[in-house]
XYZ file of C-alpha atoms in Angstrom:
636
model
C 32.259 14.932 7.155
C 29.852 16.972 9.256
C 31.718 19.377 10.076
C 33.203 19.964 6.817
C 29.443 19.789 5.723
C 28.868 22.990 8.270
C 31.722 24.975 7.334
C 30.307 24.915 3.643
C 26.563 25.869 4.441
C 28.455 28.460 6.616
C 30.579 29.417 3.366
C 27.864 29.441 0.928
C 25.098 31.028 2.826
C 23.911 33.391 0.896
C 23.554 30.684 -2.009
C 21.928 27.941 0.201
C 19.149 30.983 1.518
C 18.947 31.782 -2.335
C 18.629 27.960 -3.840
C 16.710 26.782 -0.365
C 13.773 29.684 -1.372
C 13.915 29.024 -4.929
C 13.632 25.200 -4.189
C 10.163 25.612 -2.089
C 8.802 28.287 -4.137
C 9.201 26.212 -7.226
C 7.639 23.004 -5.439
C 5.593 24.797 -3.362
C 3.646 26.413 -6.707
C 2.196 22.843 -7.114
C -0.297 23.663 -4.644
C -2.304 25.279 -7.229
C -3.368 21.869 -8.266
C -4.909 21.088 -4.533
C -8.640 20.664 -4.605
C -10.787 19.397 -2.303
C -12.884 16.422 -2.816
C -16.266 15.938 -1.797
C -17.035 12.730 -2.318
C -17.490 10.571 0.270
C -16.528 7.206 -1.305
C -13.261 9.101 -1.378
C -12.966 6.996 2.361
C -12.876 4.230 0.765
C -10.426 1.987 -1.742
C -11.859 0.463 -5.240
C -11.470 -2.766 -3.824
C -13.852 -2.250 -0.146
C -16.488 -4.657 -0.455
C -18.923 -2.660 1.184
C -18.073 0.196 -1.610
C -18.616 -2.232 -4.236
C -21.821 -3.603 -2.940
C -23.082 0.102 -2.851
C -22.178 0.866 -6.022
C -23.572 -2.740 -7.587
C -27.053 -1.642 -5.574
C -26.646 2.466 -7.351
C -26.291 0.703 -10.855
C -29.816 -1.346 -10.110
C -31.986 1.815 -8.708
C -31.512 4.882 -8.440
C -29.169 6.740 -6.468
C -29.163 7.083 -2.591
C -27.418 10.844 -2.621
C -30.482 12.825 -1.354
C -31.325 16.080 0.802
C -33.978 15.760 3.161
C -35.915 18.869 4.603
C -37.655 18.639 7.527
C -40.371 21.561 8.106
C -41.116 21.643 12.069
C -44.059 24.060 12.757
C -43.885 25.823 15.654
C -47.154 25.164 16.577
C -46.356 21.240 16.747
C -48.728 20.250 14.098
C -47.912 19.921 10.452
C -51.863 19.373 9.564
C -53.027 23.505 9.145
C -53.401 25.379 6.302
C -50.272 27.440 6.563
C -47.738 24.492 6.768
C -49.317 21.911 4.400
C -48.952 24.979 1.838
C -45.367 25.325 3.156
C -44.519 21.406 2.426
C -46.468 21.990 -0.740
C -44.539 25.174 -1.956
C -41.144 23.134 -0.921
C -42.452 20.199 -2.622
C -42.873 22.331 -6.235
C -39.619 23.724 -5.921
C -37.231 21.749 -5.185
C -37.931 19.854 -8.413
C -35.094 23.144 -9.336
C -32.197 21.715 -7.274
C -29.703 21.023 -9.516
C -29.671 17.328 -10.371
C -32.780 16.817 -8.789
C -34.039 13.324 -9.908
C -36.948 12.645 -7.584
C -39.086 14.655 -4.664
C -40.710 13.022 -2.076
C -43.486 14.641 0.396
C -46.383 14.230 2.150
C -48.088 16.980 -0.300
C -47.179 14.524 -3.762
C -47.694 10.967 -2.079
C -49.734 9.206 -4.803
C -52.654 8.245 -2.707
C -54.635 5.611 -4.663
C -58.275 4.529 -4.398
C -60.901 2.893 -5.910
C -63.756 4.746 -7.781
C -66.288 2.320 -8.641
C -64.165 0.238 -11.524
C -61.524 2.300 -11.698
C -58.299 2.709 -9.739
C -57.447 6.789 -9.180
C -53.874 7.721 -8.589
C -53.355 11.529 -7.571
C -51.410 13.696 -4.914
C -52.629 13.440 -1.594
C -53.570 17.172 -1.971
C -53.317 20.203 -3.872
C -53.733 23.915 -2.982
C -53.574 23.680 0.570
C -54.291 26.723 1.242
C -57.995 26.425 0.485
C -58.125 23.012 2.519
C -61.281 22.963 4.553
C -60.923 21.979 8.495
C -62.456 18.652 7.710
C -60.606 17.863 4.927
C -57.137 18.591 6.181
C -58.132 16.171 9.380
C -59.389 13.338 6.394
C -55.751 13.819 4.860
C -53.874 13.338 8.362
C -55.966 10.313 8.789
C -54.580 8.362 5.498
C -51.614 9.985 6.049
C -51.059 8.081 9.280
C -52.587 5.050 7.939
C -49.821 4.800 5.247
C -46.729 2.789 6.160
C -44.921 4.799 3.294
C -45.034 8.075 5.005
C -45.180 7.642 8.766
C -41.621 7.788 10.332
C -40.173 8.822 6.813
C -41.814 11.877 5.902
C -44.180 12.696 8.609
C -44.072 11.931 12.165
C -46.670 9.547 14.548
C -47.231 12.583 16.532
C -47.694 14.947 13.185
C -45.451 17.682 14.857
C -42.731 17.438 11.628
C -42.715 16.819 8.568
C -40.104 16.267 5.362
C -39.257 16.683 1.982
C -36.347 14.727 0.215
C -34.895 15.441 -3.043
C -33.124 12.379 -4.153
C -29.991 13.782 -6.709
C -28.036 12.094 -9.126
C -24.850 13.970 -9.946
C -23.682 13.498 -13.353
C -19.659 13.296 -12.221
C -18.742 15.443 -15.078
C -17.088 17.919 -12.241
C -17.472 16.187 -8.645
C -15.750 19.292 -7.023
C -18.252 21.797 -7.488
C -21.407 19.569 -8.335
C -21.915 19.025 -4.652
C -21.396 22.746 -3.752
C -24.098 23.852 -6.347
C -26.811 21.465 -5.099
C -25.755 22.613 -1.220
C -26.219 26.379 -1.901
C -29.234 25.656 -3.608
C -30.695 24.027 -1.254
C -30.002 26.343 1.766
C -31.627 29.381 -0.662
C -34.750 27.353 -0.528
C -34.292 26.807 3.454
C -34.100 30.358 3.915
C -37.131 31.353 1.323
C -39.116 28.341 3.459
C -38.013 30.541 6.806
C -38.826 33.832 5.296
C -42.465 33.617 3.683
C -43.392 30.785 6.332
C -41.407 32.283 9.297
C -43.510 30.172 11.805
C -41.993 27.115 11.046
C -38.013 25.885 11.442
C -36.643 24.363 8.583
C -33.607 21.539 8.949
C -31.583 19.562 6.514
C -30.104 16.522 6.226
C -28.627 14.074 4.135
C -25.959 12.269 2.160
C -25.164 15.223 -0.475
C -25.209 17.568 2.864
C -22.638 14.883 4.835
C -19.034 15.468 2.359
C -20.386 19.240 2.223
C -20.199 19.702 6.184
C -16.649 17.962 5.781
C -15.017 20.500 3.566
C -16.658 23.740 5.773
C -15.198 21.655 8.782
C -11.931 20.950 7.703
C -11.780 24.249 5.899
C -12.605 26.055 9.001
C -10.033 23.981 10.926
C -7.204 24.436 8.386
C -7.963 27.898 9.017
C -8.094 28.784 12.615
C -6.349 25.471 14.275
C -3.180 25.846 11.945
C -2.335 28.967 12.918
C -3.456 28.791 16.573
C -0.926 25.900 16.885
C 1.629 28.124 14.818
C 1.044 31.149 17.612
C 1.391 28.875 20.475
C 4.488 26.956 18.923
C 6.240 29.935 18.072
C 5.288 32.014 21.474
C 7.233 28.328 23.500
C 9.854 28.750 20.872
C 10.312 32.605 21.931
C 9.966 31.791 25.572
C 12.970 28.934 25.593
C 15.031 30.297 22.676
C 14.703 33.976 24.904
C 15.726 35.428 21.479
C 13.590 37.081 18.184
C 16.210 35.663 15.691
C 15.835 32.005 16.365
C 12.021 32.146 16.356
C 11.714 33.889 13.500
C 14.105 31.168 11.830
C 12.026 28.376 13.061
C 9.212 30.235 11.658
C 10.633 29.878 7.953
C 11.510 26.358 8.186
C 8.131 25.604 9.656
C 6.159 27.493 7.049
C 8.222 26.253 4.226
C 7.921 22.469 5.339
C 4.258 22.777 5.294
C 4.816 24.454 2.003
C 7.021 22.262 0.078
C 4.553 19.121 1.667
C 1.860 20.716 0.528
C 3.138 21.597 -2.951
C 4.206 18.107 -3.795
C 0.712 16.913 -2.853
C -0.257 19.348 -5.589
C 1.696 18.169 -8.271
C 1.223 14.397 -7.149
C -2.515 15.237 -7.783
C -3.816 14.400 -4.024
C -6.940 15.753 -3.230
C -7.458 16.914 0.189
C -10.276 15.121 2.390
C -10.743 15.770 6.035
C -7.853 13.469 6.973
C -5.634 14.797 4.975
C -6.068 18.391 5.534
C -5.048 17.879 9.016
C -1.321 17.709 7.200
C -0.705 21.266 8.128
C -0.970 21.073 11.869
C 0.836 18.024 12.002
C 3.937 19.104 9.926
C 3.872 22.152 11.972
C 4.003 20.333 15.247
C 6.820 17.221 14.314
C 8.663 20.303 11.801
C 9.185 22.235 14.756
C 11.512 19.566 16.648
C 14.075 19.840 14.259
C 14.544 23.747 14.143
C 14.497 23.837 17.817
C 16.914 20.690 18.104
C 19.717 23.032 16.320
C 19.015 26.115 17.550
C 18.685 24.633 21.501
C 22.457 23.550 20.938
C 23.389 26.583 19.047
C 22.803 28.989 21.864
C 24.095 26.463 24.652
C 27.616 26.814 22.897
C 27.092 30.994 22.513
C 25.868 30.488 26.135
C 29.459 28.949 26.842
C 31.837 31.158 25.323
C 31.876 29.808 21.439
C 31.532 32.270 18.750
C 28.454 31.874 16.197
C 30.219 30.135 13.324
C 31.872 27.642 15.733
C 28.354 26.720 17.535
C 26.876 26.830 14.446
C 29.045 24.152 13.212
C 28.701 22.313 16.368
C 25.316 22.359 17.060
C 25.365 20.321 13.227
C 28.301 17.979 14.460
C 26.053 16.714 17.429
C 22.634 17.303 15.979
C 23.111 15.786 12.452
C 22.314 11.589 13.628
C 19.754 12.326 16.341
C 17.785 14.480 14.054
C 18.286 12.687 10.796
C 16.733 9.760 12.779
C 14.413 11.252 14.289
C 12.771 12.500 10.735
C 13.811 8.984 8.881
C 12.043 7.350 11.556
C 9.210 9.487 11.969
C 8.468 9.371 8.225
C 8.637 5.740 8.360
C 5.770 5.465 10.693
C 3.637 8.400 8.791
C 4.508 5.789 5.921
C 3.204 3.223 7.387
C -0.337 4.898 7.148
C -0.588 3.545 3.189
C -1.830 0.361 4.870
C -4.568 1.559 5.824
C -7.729 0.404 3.724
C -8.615 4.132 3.065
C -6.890 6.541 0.878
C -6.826 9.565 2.722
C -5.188 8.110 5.120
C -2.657 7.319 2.732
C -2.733 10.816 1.433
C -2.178 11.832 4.889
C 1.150 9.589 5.486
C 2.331 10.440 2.663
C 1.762 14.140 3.201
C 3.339 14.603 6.831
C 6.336 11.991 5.600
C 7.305 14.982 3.143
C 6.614 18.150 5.280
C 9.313 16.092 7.880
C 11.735 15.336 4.955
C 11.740 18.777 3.764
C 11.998 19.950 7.458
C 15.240 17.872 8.154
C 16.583 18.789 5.200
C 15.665 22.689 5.783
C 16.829 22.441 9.559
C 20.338 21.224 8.153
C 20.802 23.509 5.302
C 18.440 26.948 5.229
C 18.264 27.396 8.836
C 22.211 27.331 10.201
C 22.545 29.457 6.621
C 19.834 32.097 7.857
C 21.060 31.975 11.198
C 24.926 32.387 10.122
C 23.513 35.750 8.055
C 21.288 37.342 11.066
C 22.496 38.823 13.929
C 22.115 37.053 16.829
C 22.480 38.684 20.565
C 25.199 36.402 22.263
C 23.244 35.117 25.850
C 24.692 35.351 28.902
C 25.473 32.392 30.713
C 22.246 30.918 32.642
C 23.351 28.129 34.800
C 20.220 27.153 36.620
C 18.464 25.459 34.276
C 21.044 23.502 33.394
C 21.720 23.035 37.311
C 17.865 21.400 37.857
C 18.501 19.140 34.907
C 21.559 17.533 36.009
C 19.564 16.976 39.733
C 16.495 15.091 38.296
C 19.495 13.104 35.813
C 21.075 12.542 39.446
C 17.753 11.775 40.914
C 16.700 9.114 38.676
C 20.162 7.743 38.576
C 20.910 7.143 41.958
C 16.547 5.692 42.500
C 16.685 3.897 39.015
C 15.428 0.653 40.685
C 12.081 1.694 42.336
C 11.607 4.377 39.344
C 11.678 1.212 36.741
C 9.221 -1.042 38.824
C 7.329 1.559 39.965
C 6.868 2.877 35.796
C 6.417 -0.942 34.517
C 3.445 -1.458 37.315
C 2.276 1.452 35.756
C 2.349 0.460 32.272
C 0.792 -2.980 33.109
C -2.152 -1.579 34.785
C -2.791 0.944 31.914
C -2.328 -1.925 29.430
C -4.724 -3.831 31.362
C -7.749 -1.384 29.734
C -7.082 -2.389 26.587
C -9.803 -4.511 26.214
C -12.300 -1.982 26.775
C -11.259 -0.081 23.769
C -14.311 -0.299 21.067
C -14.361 0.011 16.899
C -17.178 2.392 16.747
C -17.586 5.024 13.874
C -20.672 7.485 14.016
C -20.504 9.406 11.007
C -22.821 12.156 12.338
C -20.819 12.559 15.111
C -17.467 13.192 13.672
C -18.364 16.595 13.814
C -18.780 19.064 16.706
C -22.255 20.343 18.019
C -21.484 23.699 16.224
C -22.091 22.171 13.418
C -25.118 22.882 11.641
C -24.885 19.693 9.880
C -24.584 17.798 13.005
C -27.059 19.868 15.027
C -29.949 19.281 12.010
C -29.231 15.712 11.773
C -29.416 15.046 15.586
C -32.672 17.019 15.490
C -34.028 14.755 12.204
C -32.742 11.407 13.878
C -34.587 12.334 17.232
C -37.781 13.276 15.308
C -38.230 12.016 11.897
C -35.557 9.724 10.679
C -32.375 10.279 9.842
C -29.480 9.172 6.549
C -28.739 5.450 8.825
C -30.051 3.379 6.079
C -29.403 -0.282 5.323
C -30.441 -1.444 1.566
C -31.347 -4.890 0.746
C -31.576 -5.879 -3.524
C -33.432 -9.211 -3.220
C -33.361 -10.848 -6.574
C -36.086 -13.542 -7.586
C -34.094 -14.463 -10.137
C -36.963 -14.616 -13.084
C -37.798 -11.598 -15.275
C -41.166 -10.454 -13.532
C -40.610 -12.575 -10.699
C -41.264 -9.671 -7.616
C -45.255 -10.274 -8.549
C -45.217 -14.069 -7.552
C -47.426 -14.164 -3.848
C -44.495 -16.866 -2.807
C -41.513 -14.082 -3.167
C -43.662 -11.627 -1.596
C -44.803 -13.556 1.453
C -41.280 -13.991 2.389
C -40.265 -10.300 1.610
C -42.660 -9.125 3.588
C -41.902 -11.463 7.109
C -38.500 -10.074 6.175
C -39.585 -6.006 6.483
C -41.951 -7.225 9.727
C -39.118 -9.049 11.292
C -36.777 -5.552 10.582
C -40.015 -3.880 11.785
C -39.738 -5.376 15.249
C -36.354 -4.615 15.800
C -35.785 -1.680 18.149
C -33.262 0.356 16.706
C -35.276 0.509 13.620
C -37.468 3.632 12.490
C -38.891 2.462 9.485
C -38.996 0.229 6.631
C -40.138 0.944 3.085
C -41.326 -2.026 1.127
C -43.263 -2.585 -2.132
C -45.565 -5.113 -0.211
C -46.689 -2.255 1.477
C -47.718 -0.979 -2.223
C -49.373 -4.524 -3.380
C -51.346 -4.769 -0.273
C -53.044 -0.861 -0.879
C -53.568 -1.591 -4.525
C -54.945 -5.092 -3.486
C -57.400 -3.184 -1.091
C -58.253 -0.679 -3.680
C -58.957 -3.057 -6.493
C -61.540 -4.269 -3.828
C -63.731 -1.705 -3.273
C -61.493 -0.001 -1.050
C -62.240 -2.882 1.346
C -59.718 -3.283 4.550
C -60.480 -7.054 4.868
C -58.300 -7.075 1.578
C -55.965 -4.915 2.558
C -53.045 -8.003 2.241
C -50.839 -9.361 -0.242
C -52.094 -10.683 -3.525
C -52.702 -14.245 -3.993
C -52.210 -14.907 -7.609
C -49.277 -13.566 -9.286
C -50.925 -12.568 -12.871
C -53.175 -10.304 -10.739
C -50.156 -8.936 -8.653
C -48.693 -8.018 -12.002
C -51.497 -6.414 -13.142
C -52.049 -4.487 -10.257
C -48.161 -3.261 -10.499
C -48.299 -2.307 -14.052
C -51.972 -0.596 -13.781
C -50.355 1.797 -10.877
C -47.124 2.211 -12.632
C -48.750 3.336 -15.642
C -50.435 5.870 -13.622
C -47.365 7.460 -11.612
C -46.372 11.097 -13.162
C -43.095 11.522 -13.757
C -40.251 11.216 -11.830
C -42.629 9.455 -8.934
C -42.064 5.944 -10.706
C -41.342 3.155 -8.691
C -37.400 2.537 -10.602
C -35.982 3.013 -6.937
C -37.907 0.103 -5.509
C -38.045 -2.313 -8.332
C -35.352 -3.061 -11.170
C -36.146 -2.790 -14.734
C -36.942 -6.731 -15.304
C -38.917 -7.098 -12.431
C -36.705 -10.056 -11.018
C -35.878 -8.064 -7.867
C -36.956 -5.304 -5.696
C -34.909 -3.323 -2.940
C -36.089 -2.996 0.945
C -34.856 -0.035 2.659
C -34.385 -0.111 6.510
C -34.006 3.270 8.653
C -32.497 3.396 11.522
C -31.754 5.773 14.228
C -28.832 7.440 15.279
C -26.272 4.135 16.086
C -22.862 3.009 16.491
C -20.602 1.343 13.589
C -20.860 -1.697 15.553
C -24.803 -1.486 16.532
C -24.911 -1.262 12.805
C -22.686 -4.278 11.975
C -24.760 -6.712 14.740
C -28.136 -5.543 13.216
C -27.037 -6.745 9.756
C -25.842 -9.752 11.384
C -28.736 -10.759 12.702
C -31.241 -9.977 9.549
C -28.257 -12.267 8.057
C -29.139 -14.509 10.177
C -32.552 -14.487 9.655
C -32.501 -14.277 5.509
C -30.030 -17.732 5.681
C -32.977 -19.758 7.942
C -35.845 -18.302 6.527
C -35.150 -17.559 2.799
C -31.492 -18.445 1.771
C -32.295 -18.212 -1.515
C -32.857 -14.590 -1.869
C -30.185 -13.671 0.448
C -28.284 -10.978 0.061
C -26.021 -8.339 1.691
C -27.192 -5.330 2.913
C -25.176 -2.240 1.625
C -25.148 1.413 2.200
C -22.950 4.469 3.059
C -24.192 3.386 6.918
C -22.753 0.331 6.287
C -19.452 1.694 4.323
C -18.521 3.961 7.235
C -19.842 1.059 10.147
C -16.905 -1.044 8.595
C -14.171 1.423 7.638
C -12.991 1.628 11.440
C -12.360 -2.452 11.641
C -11.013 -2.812 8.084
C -8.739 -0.197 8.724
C -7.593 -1.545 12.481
C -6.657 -4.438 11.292
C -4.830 -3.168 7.984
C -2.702 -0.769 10.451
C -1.669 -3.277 12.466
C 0.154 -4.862 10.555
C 1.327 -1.441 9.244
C 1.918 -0.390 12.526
C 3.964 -3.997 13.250
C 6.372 -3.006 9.629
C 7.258 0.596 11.263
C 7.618 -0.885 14.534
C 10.115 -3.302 13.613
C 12.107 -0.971 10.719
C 12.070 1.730 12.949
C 14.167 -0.783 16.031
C 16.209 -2.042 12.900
C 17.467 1.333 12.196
C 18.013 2.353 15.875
C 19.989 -0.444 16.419
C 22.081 -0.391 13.267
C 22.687 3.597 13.790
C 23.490 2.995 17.262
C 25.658 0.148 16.884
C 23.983 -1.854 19.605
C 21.613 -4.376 20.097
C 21.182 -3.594 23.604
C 19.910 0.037 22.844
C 18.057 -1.254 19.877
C 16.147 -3.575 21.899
C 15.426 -0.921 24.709
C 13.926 1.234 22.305
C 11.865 -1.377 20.833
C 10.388 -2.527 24.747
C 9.648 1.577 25.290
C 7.881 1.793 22.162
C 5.864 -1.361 22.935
């Protein structure tokens, strides 16, 4: 059946080149539909807990999707003329990134206090140019006196400062929403650098995170792809030792990643980071199957057969080995789709077609193209084959000490299992030549960074985040995150009721605590609210009945599972101190923290499915249970 199979792609060449190009030009035109997506909750499926804990906490407050500036004078001190008017020039325009909902600085804090009866509520400063010496040392001191703004948009030591725009992307066109508010916001970088040019400017932050994705997977796709295809095709030149079978295996390399990438295309896939490591891995498993054929191909020129005859030989013995080797390979790319996050299903899915439409190019297209090229008949080369059947002899005749000496091998690498960890660290999924990554580190290591950890504790009770009794309890809950050391900072609204309880005082620090009566806490809240410009409201901290407020936690740069043992613990602490406004804390931090164990434990069983098709099908092909079995141990 092969062979008569052989004789007809040998036959019909000139059709099989025509309907094989027609074939992946037609699917390949799907990849006009690939986009990429920049959206991280892409990583995760509608069902992830974690996502929809986020998403429940987005609906309540505002959104978390921010960029965050960070203005380091060179000089180390953010308290002079020249770089309070930077912060406050940054400040006024960045209320123009597109989207822009909210923006935060040291320059628009609303810095309250008391004048005689009356509570004022104003920037910390305006026109800072004209700031007298004395003045700008009065503003660092409330500065650093305000739990709201040290270790969140100044620094203890003063030597950096920040600026975050929070944005809130209407989702009308996700794929070029993000890019808009990116190049937006490096325009106002650069204008920062150019009229301030003694201070750095850095950027961070969760619209900045799925940006640095794309540019890094785009500028993989383009200079890792074809560095592999130049390497693969210079080994493929240097063992075929001919131009004609190289540039075959070109064309069924190139058209596999093609035709996988086409069908992605018209399946609607968008391409995440993941996934658009497809390419290289088509390229590298596509490549077995050319070579396969065109190894045993020349071996029978080598020998005296003419080209038609090896050509239908080298399909005679290669057709079951490399059938399974693609069926099987595309089972365990398969196998991916139980993973808990969908571009790791796009991915599977992906590399599964680019080695279906290799097999199935290798058979067809490639003995066609190489029946129609000319192709230099070798001359016979004996010594290669002459070391090959030695080692075969070699381990033959020392099989014994070779198998006990390769399992005490295997059981002492095995043995280090255990000390593989589940750690994720967003930031440092990407290389120091980053930008992204280099900013970030800098932020983290100076300022704070995009580790967050939200908390929505609910009262319960329309109005009920002004009774003293809720408060107390939120507040032992932000000290007792306060005293952990991974922490950075903590932003509460008790920090906010115990200034405007001070300020409705006189201004007096002995009252510089938590209200006591919950009419007056009220009060207080609405007084201050009613005197917050727009845009600086307090709708991210508190919800719009009043019944619960949200505590943000910042953390420095940590591990997924640092992460996941912090929470544990404030769990911990919520369920003995105050169980009945416990709640989970949720946050892209938190997402990504438990994306690596969810999907572990998804792919092993995934992994367990291939494992045991995959032995299935090698022992049913092979007709033996014995072989079957072996395979099974090796893969183990």
């Amino acid at each position: 059946m092969t062979e008569s199979f052989a004789k007809n792609i040998i036959r019909w060449r000139w059709a099989v080149i025509l309907l094989s190009l027609l074939a992946v030009f037609a699917v390949a035109s799907g990849g006009r539909f690939l986009g990429f997506t920049n959206d991280y909750r892409a990583f995760f499926s509608e069902e992830n807990p974690q996502l929809l804990a986020f998403e429940k906490l987005e609906k309540t407050y505002t959104k978390d999707d921010n960029v965050l500036f960070v203005l380091a004078p060179k000089d180390g001190n953010v308290f002079t003329n020249e770089t309070l008017a930077a912060i406050e020039k940054l400040t006024t325009v960045a209320w123009q990134v597109p989207y822009s909902t909210r923006v935060d600085s040291i320059s628009n804090f609303q810095h309250t206090y008391a004048q005689g009866d009356d509570l004022v509520v104003q920037d910390l400063y305006q026109n800072a140019s004209a700031l007298s010496h004395s003045t700008i040392q009065q503003l660092r001191k409330i500065a650093l006196a305000e739990p709201l703004l040290v270790n969140r948009l100044v620094s203890p030591q003063t030597h950096v400062a920040g600026v975050n725009v929070t944005v809130q992307f209407p989702g009308i066109s996700p794929d070029t929403e993000n890019p808009q508010v990116v190049a937006y916001a490096n325009q106002l970088a650069e204008q920062i650098r150019a009229d301030f040019p003694q201070i750095d400017v850095y950027m961070t932050g969760l619209v900045l995170l799925p940006n640095a994705f794309f540019a890094a997977s785009q500028h993989d796709m383009q200079t890792l792809t074809p560095l592999a295809l130049v390497v693969i095709l210079a080994g493929i030149g240097l063992l075929l030792r001919g131009w004609t079978g190289t540039f075959s295996a070109l064309w069924v390399i190139l058209f596999s990643i093609m035709t996988a990438m086409g069908f992605a295309g018209w399946l609607g896939i968008k391409l995440t980071p993941p996934s658009s490591a497809a390419p290289t891995i088509i390229l590298t498993l596509g490549v077995a199957n050319a070579v396969h054929i065109l190894v045993t191909l020349l071996h029978g020129m080598r020998f005296g057969s003419n080209k038609r005859d090896a050509i239908i030989e080298s399909l005679r013995v290669n057709m079951q080995p490399v059938f399974l080797t693609s069926f099987t390979t595309m089972i365990g790319f398969l196998s991916l789709n139980f993973s808990d996050a969908p571009p790791f299903h796009d991915l599977g899915n992906i590399v599964a077609m680019g080695v279906g439409a290799s097999f199935l190019l290798a058979i067809t297209f490639l003995p066609a193209l190489m029946a129609v090229l000319p192709v230099r008949n070798p001359k016979l080369k004996t010594e290669a084959s002459d070391a090959m059947d030695r080692f075969a002899g070699f381990v033959i005749r020392h099989r014994n000490p070779l198998l006990w000496s390769i399992v005490l091998v295997v059981v002492v690498l095995v043995s280090f299992l255990p000390r593989n960890a589940l750690n994720e660290n967003m930031v440092q999924y990407f290389d120091k030549s980053i930008t992204f990554r280099t900013d970030t580190d800098f932020i983290s290591n100076n300022l704070g960074g995009i580790y967050t950890i939200n908390y929505s504790l609910n009262t319960k009770e329309t109005g009920g985040v002004s009774n003293p009794a809720f408060l107390e309890k939120f507040e032992a809950f932000a000290n007792w995150y306060r005293q952990q050391p991974e922490v950075i900072h903590v932003n509460s609204i008790t920090d906010t009721f115990k200034r405007l309880n001070k300020n409705m005082h006189g201004d007096d620090a002995a009252y510089y605590r938590l209200p006591q009566e919950r009419n007056l806490a009220a009060q207080y809240l609405l007084l201050y609210e009613m005197s917050l410009p727009y845009g600086l409201d307090l709708n991210n901290q508190i919800n719009v009945n009043k019944s619960a407020t949200r505590l943000t936690v910042t953390m420095g740069t940590l591990r997924s599972n640092e992460v996941i043992a912090l929470e544990e613990r404030a769990q911990a602490w919520l369920h003995a101190h105050a169980p009945e406004i416990r709640t989970d804390g949720s946050s892209t931090t938190v997402m990504f923290s438990h994306i690596a164990e969810v999907n572990i434990k998804s792919m092993v069983l995934g992994t367990s499915v291939a494992l045991v098709l995959i032995s299935f099908i090698l022992i049913v092909a092979l007709r033996s249970l014995r072989i079957g079995g072996i395979s099974l141990v090796s893969n183990l």
